[in-house]
N, CA, C and O atoms as a MOPAC input file, in Angstrom:
PM7 MOZYME 1SCF
protein

 N      0.83300 1    -1.17200 1     0.00000 1
 C      0.00000 1     0.00000 1     0.00000 1
 C      0.88500 1     1.24600 1     0.00000 1
 O      1.89900 1     1.29100 1     0.69600 1
 N      0.50300 1     2.24600 1    -0.77500 1
 C      1.29600 1     3.45900 1    -0.91900 1
 C      0.56600 1     4.62300 1    -0.25400 1
 O     -0.61500 1     4.85400 1    -0.51300 1
 N      1.27500 1     5.34700 1     0.60000 1
 C      0.70900 1     6.54800 1     1.20600 1
 C      0.83900 1     7.68000 1     0.19600 1
 O      1.90400 1     8.28500 1     0.06700 1
 N     -0.24600 1     7.96600 1    -0.52000 1
 C     -0.19500 1     8.93800 1    -1.60400 1
 C     -0.11700 1    10.37800 1    -1.12300 1
 O      0.06800 1    11.28700 1    -1.93200 1
 N     -0.25200 1    10.59700 1     0.15800 1
 C     -0.17900 1    11.96500 1     0.67100 1
 C      1.21300 1    12.32800 1     1.17300 1
 O      1.44300 1    13.47100 1     1.56700 1
 N      2.14400 1    11.38100 1     1.16700 1
 C      3.45500 1    11.62100 1     1.78100 1
 C      4.37000 1    12.52800 1     0.96000 1
 O      5.12400 1    13.31100 1     1.53800 1
 N      4.32400 1    12.44400 1    -0.36600 1
 C      5.21100 1    13.20000 1    -1.25200 1
 C      6.68700 1    12.90600 1    -0.96300 1
 O      7.55200 1    13.73700 1    -1.24200 1
 N      6.97400 1    11.72600 1    -0.40300 1
 C      8.34300 1    11.33400 1    -0.08800 1
 C      8.76000 1    10.14600 1    -0.94600 1
 O      7.91400 1     9.39200 1    -1.42700 1
 N     10.06000 1     9.98500 1    -1.13500 1
 C     10.59100 1     8.78300 1    -1.76100 1
 C     10.65000 1     7.73000 1    -0.66200 1
 O     11.32000 1     7.91200 1     0.35500 1
 N      9.93600 1     6.62100 1    -0.88200 1
 C      9.82000 1     5.58000 1     0.14000 1
 C     10.49300 1     4.29600 1    -0.32400 1
 O     10.43400 1     3.95400 1    -1.50500 1
 N     11.13600 1     3.58100 1     0.60400 1
 C     11.79500 1     2.32100 1     0.22300 1
 C     10.77700 1     1.22000 1    -0.07100 1
 O      9.67800 1     1.18500 1     0.48300 1
 N     11.18600 1     0.33100 1    -0.96000 1
 C     10.40900 1    -0.87300 1    -1.29100 1
 C     11.37600 1    -2.03700 1    -1.13600 1
 O     12.50000 1    -1.97300 1    -1.63400 1
 N     10.96400 1    -3.08600 1    -0.46400 1
 C     11.84000 1    -4.24300 1    -0.30900 1
 C     10.98500 1    -5.47600 1    -0.07400 1
 O     10.13300 1    -5.49800 1     0.81400 1
 N     11.22300 1    -6.50300 1    -0.88300 1
 C     10.60600 1    -7.80300 1    -0.65700 1
 C     11.56300 1    -8.87700 1    -1.16000 1
 O     12.71300 1    -8.57400 1    -1.47600 1
 N     11.10800 1   -10.12500 1    -1.23800 1
 C     12.01200 1   -11.21800 1    -1.60100 1
 C     12.50100 1   -11.13900 1    -3.04800 1
 O     13.46700 1   -11.81600 1    -3.40000 1
 N     11.86700 1   -10.33800 1    -3.88300 1
 C     12.23800 1   -10.24700 1    -5.29100 1
 C     12.84700 1    -8.92100 1    -5.71500 1
 O     13.57300 1    -8.86300 1    -6.70800 1
 N     12.56100 1    -7.85600 1    -4.97400 1
 C     12.88300 1    -6.51600 1    -5.47100 1
 C     13.29200 1    -5.59300 1    -4.32900 1
 O     12.72000 1    -5.64000 1    -3.24000 1
 N     14.29500 1    -4.75100 1    -4.59600 1
 C     14.68300 1    -3.70600 1    -3.65300 1
 C     14.82700 1    -2.40500 1    -4.41400 1
 O     15.46600 1    -2.34700 1    -5.46400 1
 N     14.22100 1    -1.35800 1    -3.86500 1
 C     14.29700 1    -0.07400 1    -4.53700 1
 C     13.52100 1     0.99000 1    -3.79000 1
 O     13.34900 1     0.92200 1    -2.57300 1
 N     13.05500 1     1.97300 1    -4.54300 1
 C     12.29600 1     3.07800 1    -3.96600 1
 C     11.05900 1     3.34600 1    -4.81500 1
 O     11.00000 1     2.98500 1    -5.99000 1
 N     10.08000 1     3.98300 1    -4.19900 1
 C      8.86000 1     4.36800 1    -4.89300 1
 C      8.54000 1     5.82200 1    -4.57800 1
 O      8.87100 1     6.33900 1    -3.51200 1
 N      7.88700 1     6.46100 1    -5.54000 1
 C      7.51200 1     7.86300 1    -5.35300 1
 C      6.15400 1     8.08500 1    -5.99200 1
 O      5.95100 1     7.75800 1    -7.16100 1
 N      5.23700 1     8.63300 1    -5.23500 1
 C      3.92100 1     8.96700 1    -5.75700 1
 C      3.73200 1    10.46900 1    -5.64000 1
 O      3.88600 1    11.03700 1    -4.55900 1
 N      3.40000 1    11.11100 1    -6.74600 1
 C      3.16500 1    12.55800 1    -6.74200 1
 C      1.79300 1    12.82700 1    -7.34300 1
 O      1.35900 1    12.13400 1    -8.26300 1
 N      1.12700 1    13.82600 1    -6.82200 1
 C     -0.17800 1    14.19600 1    -7.35800 1
 C     -0.36400 1    15.70500 1    -7.28600 1
 O      0.30100 1    16.40200 1    -6.52000 1
 N     -1.27800 1    16.17600 1    -8.09800 1
 C     -1.61800 1    17.59700 1    -8.09300 1
 C     -2.59100 1    17.87500 1    -6.94500 1
 O     -3.28200 1    16.96600 1    -6.48800 1
 N     -2.64700 1    19.10200 1    -6.48700 1
 C     -3.59700 1    19.45400 1    -5.42100 1
 C     -4.99900 1    19.67200 1    -5.99600 1
 O     -5.44600 1    20.81100 1    -6.13500 1
 N     -5.68000 1    18.59200 1    -6.32300 1
 C     -6.99900 1    18.72200 1    -6.93800 1
 C     -8.02100 1    19.33800 1    -5.98500 1
 O     -9.03700 1    19.87500 1    -6.42700 1
 N     -7.76000 1    19.26400 1    -4.69100 1
 C     -8.68000 1    19.86400 1    -3.72700 1
 C     -8.62500 1    21.39600 1    -3.77300 1
 O     -9.57800 1    22.07400 1    -3.38900 1
 N     -7.48100 1    21.93200 1    -4.25500 1
 C     -7.31700 1    23.38300 1    -4.35800 1
 C     -6.31300 1    23.68400 1    -5.47800 1
 O     -5.12600 1    23.86500 1    -5.20400 1
 N     -6.76900 1    23.74000 1    -6.73100 1
 C     -5.86600 1    23.94400 1    -7.86800 1
 C     -5.00400 1    25.20100 1    -7.78500 1
 O     -3.97000 1    25.26600 1    -8.45100 1
 N     -5.38300 1    26.18600 1    -7.00400 1
 C     -4.57700 1    27.40500 1    -6.89900 1
 C     -3.23800 1    27.14000 1    -6.21400 1
 O     -2.33500 1    27.97400 1    -6.28200 1
 N     -3.10000 1    25.98800 1    -5.55400 1
 C     -1.84000 1    25.63400 1    -4.89000 1
 C     -0.85000 1    24.93300 1    -5.82200 1
 O      0.26400 1    24.61400 1    -5.40600 1
 N     -1.23400 1    24.69000 1    -7.06500 1
 C     -0.43300 1    23.87200 1    -7.98700 1
 C      1.01200 1    24.34300 1    -8.11900 1
 O      1.91700 1    23.50900 1    -8.13900 1
 N      1.26000 1    25.64300 1    -8.21000 1
 C      2.62200 1    26.15500 1    -8.39100 1
 C      3.47800 1    25.96900 1    -7.14500 1
 O      4.70200 1    25.89000 1    -7.25100 1
 N      2.87300 1    25.89700 1    -5.98500 1
 C      3.60700 1    25.75400 1    -4.72300 1
 C      3.70700 1    24.30100 1    -4.25600 1
 O      4.40000 1    24.01000 1    -3.28200 1
 N      3.02400 1    23.39700 1    -4.94000 1
 C      2.97500 1    21.99800 1    -4.52700 1
 C      4.35900 1    21.36600 1    -4.65600 1
 O      5.11200 1    21.74400 1    -5.55400 1
 N      4.72200 1    20.41400 1    -3.78900 1
 C      6.06800 1    19.82300 1    -3.82400 1
 C      6.50100 1    19.27400 1    -5.18500 1
 O      7.68400 1    19.33800 1    -5.51900 1
 N      5.58100 1    18.74100 1    -5.96700 1
 C      5.94700 1    18.14900 1    -7.25400 1
 C      5.59600 1    19.05100 1    -8.43200 1
 O      5.40900 1    18.56000 1    -9.54600 1
 N      5.50500 1    20.34700 1    -8.21100 1
 C      5.06800 1    21.27600 1    -9.26200 1
 C      5.93700 1    21.16700 1   -10.51200 1
 O      5.40700 1    21.16300 1   -11.62200 1
 N      7.25100 1    21.08000 1   -10.36100 1
 C      8.13200 1    21.02400 1   -11.53400 1
 C      7.99200 1    19.70500 1   -12.28400 1
 O      8.27500 1    19.64800 1   -13.48100 1
 N      7.56500 1    18.65400 1   -11.61200 1
 C      7.36300 1    17.35000 1   -12.25000 1
 C      6.21900 1    17.41200 1   -13.25900 1
 O      6.30400 1    16.83100 1   -14.34200 1
 N      5.15600 1    18.11700 1   -12.89900 1
 C      3.98300 1    18.17400 1   -13.76300 1
 C      4.06300 1    19.27900 1   -14.80200 1
 O      3.60500 1    19.09100 1   -15.92900 1
 N      4.62600 1    20.41600 1   -14.45700 1
 C      4.73800 1    21.52300 1   -15.40500 1
 C      3.41400 1    21.83800 1   -16.06200 1
 O      2.41400 1    22.06200 1   -15.38000 1
 N      3.40000 1    21.85600 1   -17.38700 1
 C      2.17300 1    22.16700 1   -18.11900 1
 C      1.40700 1    20.90700 1   -18.51400 1
 O      0.42600 1    20.99500 1   -19.25100 1
 N      1.83300 1    19.74300 1   -18.04000 1
 C      1.15600 1    18.48100 1   -18.38600 1
 C     -0.22000 1    18.42200 1   -17.73400 1
 O     -0.46300 1    19.06100 1   -16.71000 1
 N     -1.11100 1    17.65300 1   -18.33400 1
 C     -2.48200 1    17.56700 1   -17.83600 1
 C     -2.66500 1    16.46800 1   -16.79400 1
 O     -3.68600 1    16.44300 1   -16.10700 1
 N     -1.71800 1    15.57800 1   -16.66400 1
 C     -1.90900 1    14.43800 1   -15.75400 1
 C     -2.11300 1    14.90100 1   -14.31800 1
 O     -1.63100 1    15.96000 1   -13.91600 1
 N     -2.82900 1    14.09600 1   -13.56000 1
 C     -3.13700 1    14.43100 1   -12.16700 1
 C     -2.19400 1    13.75800 1   -11.18000 1
 O     -2.02000 1    14.24600 1   -10.06400 1
 N     -1.58200 1    12.64500 1   -11.57600 1
 C     -0.70300 1    11.93200 1   -10.65700 1
 C      0.35300 1    11.16300 1   -11.43500 1
 O      0.23400 1    10.96500 1   -12.64400 1
 N      1.37400 1    10.74000 1   -10.73300 1
 C      2.44200 1     9.94100 1   -11.32900 1
 C      3.01200 1     9.03100 1   -10.25200 1
 O      3.21700 1     9.45300 1    -9.11400 1
 N      3.26500 1     7.78000 1   -10.62000 1
 C      3.83300 1     6.80100 1    -9.69600 1
 C      5.10900 1     6.26600 1   -10.32700 1
 O      5.08200 1     5.77300 1   -11.45500 1
 N      6.22100 1     6.35500 1    -9.61600 1
 C      7.50700 1     5.89500 1   -10.14200 1
 C      8.09600 1     4.83900 1    -9.21000 1
 O      7.97600 1     4.92100 1    -7.98800 1
 N      8.73100 1     3.85000 1    -9.82300 1
 C      9.43500 1     2.80700 1    -9.08000 1
 C     10.82000 1     2.69000 1    -9.69200 1
 O     10.96500 1     2.64600 1   -10.91400 1
 N     11.83600 1     2.64100 1    -8.84400 1
 C     13.20400 1     2.47200 1    -9.32000 1
 C     13.89400 1     1.47900 1    -8.39900 1
 O     13.75600 1     1.56500 1    -7.17900 1
 N     14.62700 1     0.54500 1    -8.96700 1
 C     15.33300 1    -0.43100 1    -8.15200 1
 C     15.85100 1    -1.57000 1    -9.00500 1
 O     16.02100 1    -1.44200 1   -10.21800 1
 N     16.09700 1    -2.67900 1    -8.34300 1
 C     16.57100 1    -3.83900 1    -9.08300 1
 C     16.05700 1    -5.11400 1    -8.43500 1
 O     15.75400 1    -5.15900 1    -7.24300 1
 N     15.96900 1    -6.15500 1    -9.26800 1
 C     15.54400 1    -7.44500 1    -8.77200 1
 C     16.69900 1    -8.07800 1    -8.00200 1
 O     17.85900 1    -7.94500 1    -8.39400 1
 N     16.38200 1    -8.75800 1    -6.91800 1
 C     17.42400 1    -9.36900 1    -6.08300 1
 C     17.87900 1   -10.71100 1    -6.62900 1
 O     18.91900 1   -11.22900 1    -6.22500 1
 N     17.11000 1   -11.26900 1    -7.53600 1
 C     17.50100 1   -12.51800 1    -8.20400 1
 C     16.82900 1   -12.54100 1    -9.57300 1
 O     15.87600 1   -11.79700 1    -9.80400 1
 N     17.31000 1   -13.38200 1   -10.47800 1
 C     16.70600 1   -13.43400 1   -11.81400 1
 C     15.22600 1   -13.81800 1   -11.73800 1
 O     14.84300 1   -14.68400 1   -10.95100 1
 N     14.41300 1   -13.17800 1   -12.54900 1
 C     12.98400 1   -13.47100 1   -12.59500 1
 C     12.74900 1   -14.48600 1   -13.70400 1
 O     13.00000 1   -14.20100 1   -14.87500 1
 N     12.26800 1   -15.67000 1   -13.33600 1
 C     12.03600 1   -16.72000 1   -14.33100 1
 C     10.54300 1   -16.93400 1   -14.59800 1
 O     10.16700 1   -17.41000 1   -15.66900 1
 N      9.70600 1   -16.58800 1   -13.64300 1
 C      8.25600 1   -16.71800 1   -13.81600 1
 C      7.69700 1   -15.42800 1   -14.41300 1
 O      8.37300 1   -14.39900 1   -14.41500 1
 N      6.46000 1   -15.48100 1   -14.92200 1
 C      5.85000 1   -14.24500 1   -15.43700 1
 C      5.78300 1   -13.17900 1   -14.34100 1
 O      5.55000 1   -13.48300 1   -13.17100 1
 N      5.98900 1   -11.94700 1   -14.74100 1
 C      5.96100 1   -10.81600 1   -13.81800 1
 C      4.68700 1   -10.01800 1   -14.07300 1
 O      4.42200 1    -9.61200 1   -15.20500 1
 N      3.90400 1    -9.79500 1   -13.03000 1
 C      2.65300 1    -9.06200 1   -13.16100 1
 C      2.72500 1    -7.77500 1   -12.35100 1
 O      3.14700 1    -7.78400 1   -11.19500 1
 N      2.31700 1    -6.68300 1   -12.95300 1
 C      2.20800 1    -5.40700 1   -12.26100 1
 C      0.74400 1    -5.00000 1   -12.30400 1
 O      0.07800 1    -5.15700 1   -13.32700 1
 N      0.25000 1    -4.48000 1   -11.19700 1
 C     -1.15900 1    -4.09600 1   -11.15300 1
 C     -1.34600 1    -2.90900 1   -10.23300 1
 O     -0.50500 1    -2.61500 1    -9.38400 1
 N     -2.46200 1    -2.23800 1   -10.41900 1
 C     -2.82600 1    -1.12800 1    -9.55500 1
 C     -4.32000 1    -1.24700 1    -9.30300 1
 O     -5.09400 1    -1.50100 1   -10.22700 1
 N     -4.72200 1    -1.06300 1    -8.06000 1
 C     -6.13000 1    -1.12400 1    -7.69900 1
 C     -6.53700 1     0.24000 1    -7.16400 1
 O     -5.90200 1     0.77200 1    -6.25400 1
 N     -7.58800 1     0.80000 1    -7.72400 1
 C     -8.09500 1     2.09400 1    -7.28400 1
 C     -9.31900 1     1.88200 1    -6.40000 1
 O    -10.04000 1     0.89600 1    -6.54800 1
 N     -9.54100 1     2.80200 1    -5.49700 1
 C    -10.69400 1     2.70300 1    -4.59200 1
 C    -12.02100 1     2.90400 1    -5.30500 1
 O    -13.03700 1     2.33900 1    -4.90000 1
 N    -12.02000 1     3.70200 1    -6.35900 1
 C    -13.25800 1     3.98300 1    -7.08500 1
 C    -13.02800 1     3.83700 1    -8.58300 1
 O    -11.89000 1     3.85600 1    -9.05200 1
 N    -14.11100 1     3.69200 1    -9.31900 1
 C    -14.04800 1     3.59100 1   -10.77200 1
 C    -13.61900 1     4.92500 1   -11.37500 1
 O    -14.12200 1     5.98100 1   -10.99200 1
 N    -12.68700 1     4.86400 1   -12.31900 1
 C    -12.22600 1     6.06900 1   -13.01300 1
 C    -12.57700 1     5.91600 1   -14.48700 1
 O    -11.97200 1     5.10400 1   -15.18700 1
 N    -13.55300 1     6.69400 1   -14.96500 1
 C    -13.94500 1     6.56100 1   -16.37600 1
 C    -12.84200 1     7.08700 1   -17.29700 1
 O    -12.15900 1     8.06100 1   -16.98100 1
 N    -12.68700 1     6.42000 1   -18.44300 1
 C    -11.71800 1     6.86700 1   -19.44300 1
 C    -12.43900 1     7.13500 1   -20.75400 1
 O    -13.44900 1     6.50400 1   -21.06300 1
 N    -11.91900 1     8.06000 1   -21.50400 1
 C    -12.47300 1     8.35400 1   -22.81900 1
 C    -12.25900 1     7.15700 1   -23.73800 1
 O    -11.36500 1     6.34100 1   -23.51900 1
 N    -13.09800 1     7.06800 1   -24.77300 1
 C    -12.99700 1     5.97000 1   -25.72300 1
 C    -11.60600 1     5.93400 1   -26.35500 1
 O    -11.02600 1     4.85900 1   -26.50300 1
 N    -11.06800 1     7.09100 1   -26.72700 1
 C     -9.75700 1     7.14400 1   -27.39400 1
 C     -8.65500 1     6.63000 1   -26.47600 1
 O     -7.75300 1     5.92600 1   -26.93000 1
 N     -8.71600 1     6.96900 1   -25.19900 1
 C     -7.71100 1     6.50700 1   -24.24500 1
 C     -7.76300 1     4.98800 1   -24.11900 1
 O     -6.72500 1     4.32700 1   -24.11200 1
 N     -8.96900 1     4.43500 1   -24.02100 1
 C     -9.13500 1     2.98300 1   -23.93100 1
 C     -8.56600 1     2.30800 1   -25.17200 1
 O     -7.90900 1     1.27200 1   -25.06900 1
 N     -8.81100 1     2.88600 1   -26.34400 1
 C     -8.32000 1     2.32100 1   -27.60100 1
 C     -6.78800 1     2.35200 1   -27.65000 1
 O     -6.16300 1     1.37200 1   -28.05700 1
 N     -6.18600 1     3.46300 1   -27.24200 1
 C     -4.72200 1     3.57800 1   -27.23700 1
 C     -4.12100 1     2.53200 1   -26.30700 1
 O     -3.14900 1     1.87200 1   -26.67100 1
 N     -4.68800 1     2.36900 1   -25.10400 1
 C     -4.19000 1     1.35700 1   -24.17000 1
 C     -4.29100 1    -0.03900 1   -24.77100 1
 O     -3.37700 1    -0.85200 1   -24.62800 1
 N     -5.39200 1    -0.31000 1   -25.43700 1
 C     -5.58100 1    -1.61200 1   -26.06800 1
 C     -4.50900 1    -1.87100 1   -27.12900 1
 O     -3.96100 1    -2.97100 1   -27.20400 1
 N     -4.21500 1    -0.87500 1   -27.93700 1
 C     -3.17900 1    -1.00600 1   -28.96600 1
 C     -1.80800 1    -1.20900 1   -28.33000 1
 O     -1.03700 1    -2.05900 1   -28.77600 1
 N     -1.49800 1    -0.43000 1   -27.28600 1
 C     -0.19700 1    -0.56100 1   -26.61700 1
 C     -0.02300 1    -1.93300 1   -25.98100 1
 O      1.06600 1    -2.50300 1   -26.03700 1
 N     -1.08100 1    -2.47200 1   -25.37700 1
 C     -0.99600 1    -3.81500 1   -24.78900 1
 C     -0.71600 1    -4.83800 1   -25.87700 1
 O      0.09600 1    -5.74200 1   -25.68300 1
 N     -1.38100 1    -4.70300 1   -27.02300 1
 C     -1.14200 1    -5.61200 1   -28.14000 1
 C      0.29700 1    -5.55900 1   -28.63200 1
 O      0.90400 1    -6.59300 1   -28.90800 1
 N      0.84000 1    -4.35200 1   -28.74000 1
 C      2.24000 1    -4.18100 1   -29.15800 1
 C      3.17900 1    -4.83900 1   -28.14700 1
 O      4.10600 1    -5.55300 1   -28.53000 1
 N      2.94000 1    -4.59800 1   -26.86400 1
 C      3.78000 1    -5.20700 1   -25.82000 1
 C      3.70100 1    -6.72400 1   -25.86400 1
 O      4.71700 1    -7.39800 1   -25.69900 1
 N      2.51200 1    -7.27100 1   -26.08400 1
 C      2.36600 1    -8.72400 1   -26.18100 1
 C      3.19600 1    -9.28100 1   -27.32700 1
 O      3.86600 1   -10.30200 1   -27.17400 1
 N      3.15200 1    -8.60800 1   -28.48200 1
 C      3.93700 1    -9.08200 1   -29.62200 1
 C      5.43700 1    -8.95000 1   -29.36800 1
 O      6.20500 1    -9.85200 1   -29.70300 1
 N      5.85400 1    -7.83600 1   -28.78200 1
 C      7.28200 1    -7.63400 1   -28.49500 1
 C      7.81100 1    -8.66700 1   -27.50100 1
 O      8.95300 1    -9.11600 1   -27.60200 1
 N      6.96400 1    -9.03700 1   -26.54000 1
 C      7.38000 1   -10.00300 1   -25.52000 1
 C      7.14800 1   -11.44600 1   -25.95000 1
 O      7.48200 1   -12.37900 1   -25.22000 1
 N      6.57400 1   -11.62700 1   -27.13900 1
 C      6.32600 1   -12.98800 1   -27.64200 1
 C      5.23600 1   -13.72800 1   -26.90100 1
 O      5.30000 1   -14.95000 1   -26.76400 1
 N      4.23300 1   -13.00600 1   -26.41900 1
 C      3.16400 1   -13.64600 1   -25.64100 1
 C      2.05300 1   -14.22100 1   -26.50300 1
 O      1.23200 1   -14.99100 1   -26.00500 1
 N      2.00500 1   -13.87100 1   -27.77300 1
 C      1.03400 1   -14.42900 1   -28.72600 1
 C     -0.39400 1   -14.46100 1   -28.19400 1
 O     -1.02800 1   -15.51700 1   -28.19000 1
 N     -0.90800 1   -13.31700 1   -27.74700 1
 C     -2.29600 1   -13.23000 1   -27.31700 1
 C     -2.54400 1   -13.62200 1   -25.87600 1
 O     -3.67300 1   -13.50800 1   -25.39900 1
 N     -1.51800 1   -14.08300 1   -25.16500 1
 C     -1.68200 1   -14.39500 1   -23.74700 1
 C     -1.77500 1   -13.10600 1   -22.96100 1
 O     -1.41900 1   -12.03800 1   -23.46000 1
 N     -2.25300 1   -13.20200 1   -21.73700 1
 C     -2.36400 1   -11.99800 1   -20.91300 1
 C     -1.00200 1   -11.39500 1   -20.64100 1
 O     -0.01400 1   -12.10300 1   -20.44400 1
 N     -0.97200 1   -10.08300 1   -20.63500 1
 C      0.25700 1    -9.34700 1   -20.38600 1
 C      0.54800 1    -9.29600 1   -18.91900 1
 O      1.55200 1    -8.71300 1   -18.50900 1

């Protein structure tokens, strides 16, 4: 679980991976604070509301499939075009990784 209000670089460590994580978000509760917010330079003129970064290395070779996921507390609607772009990108990644239609 990530504390999204911390604005700090936090360590990540488990049996497979060691590194750090960083979650940044815009002050959607008060947009007038955007220029003073800790991650203001990260977002600049971009429209995104949040960003999650992970940096580190695996502690041993990964031989099994690797799954990354994110669970949100509420449903976030996406535009049709965004859904289509994601679908195309997943297909490209599947072909590049040689998954031949298997789940990514």
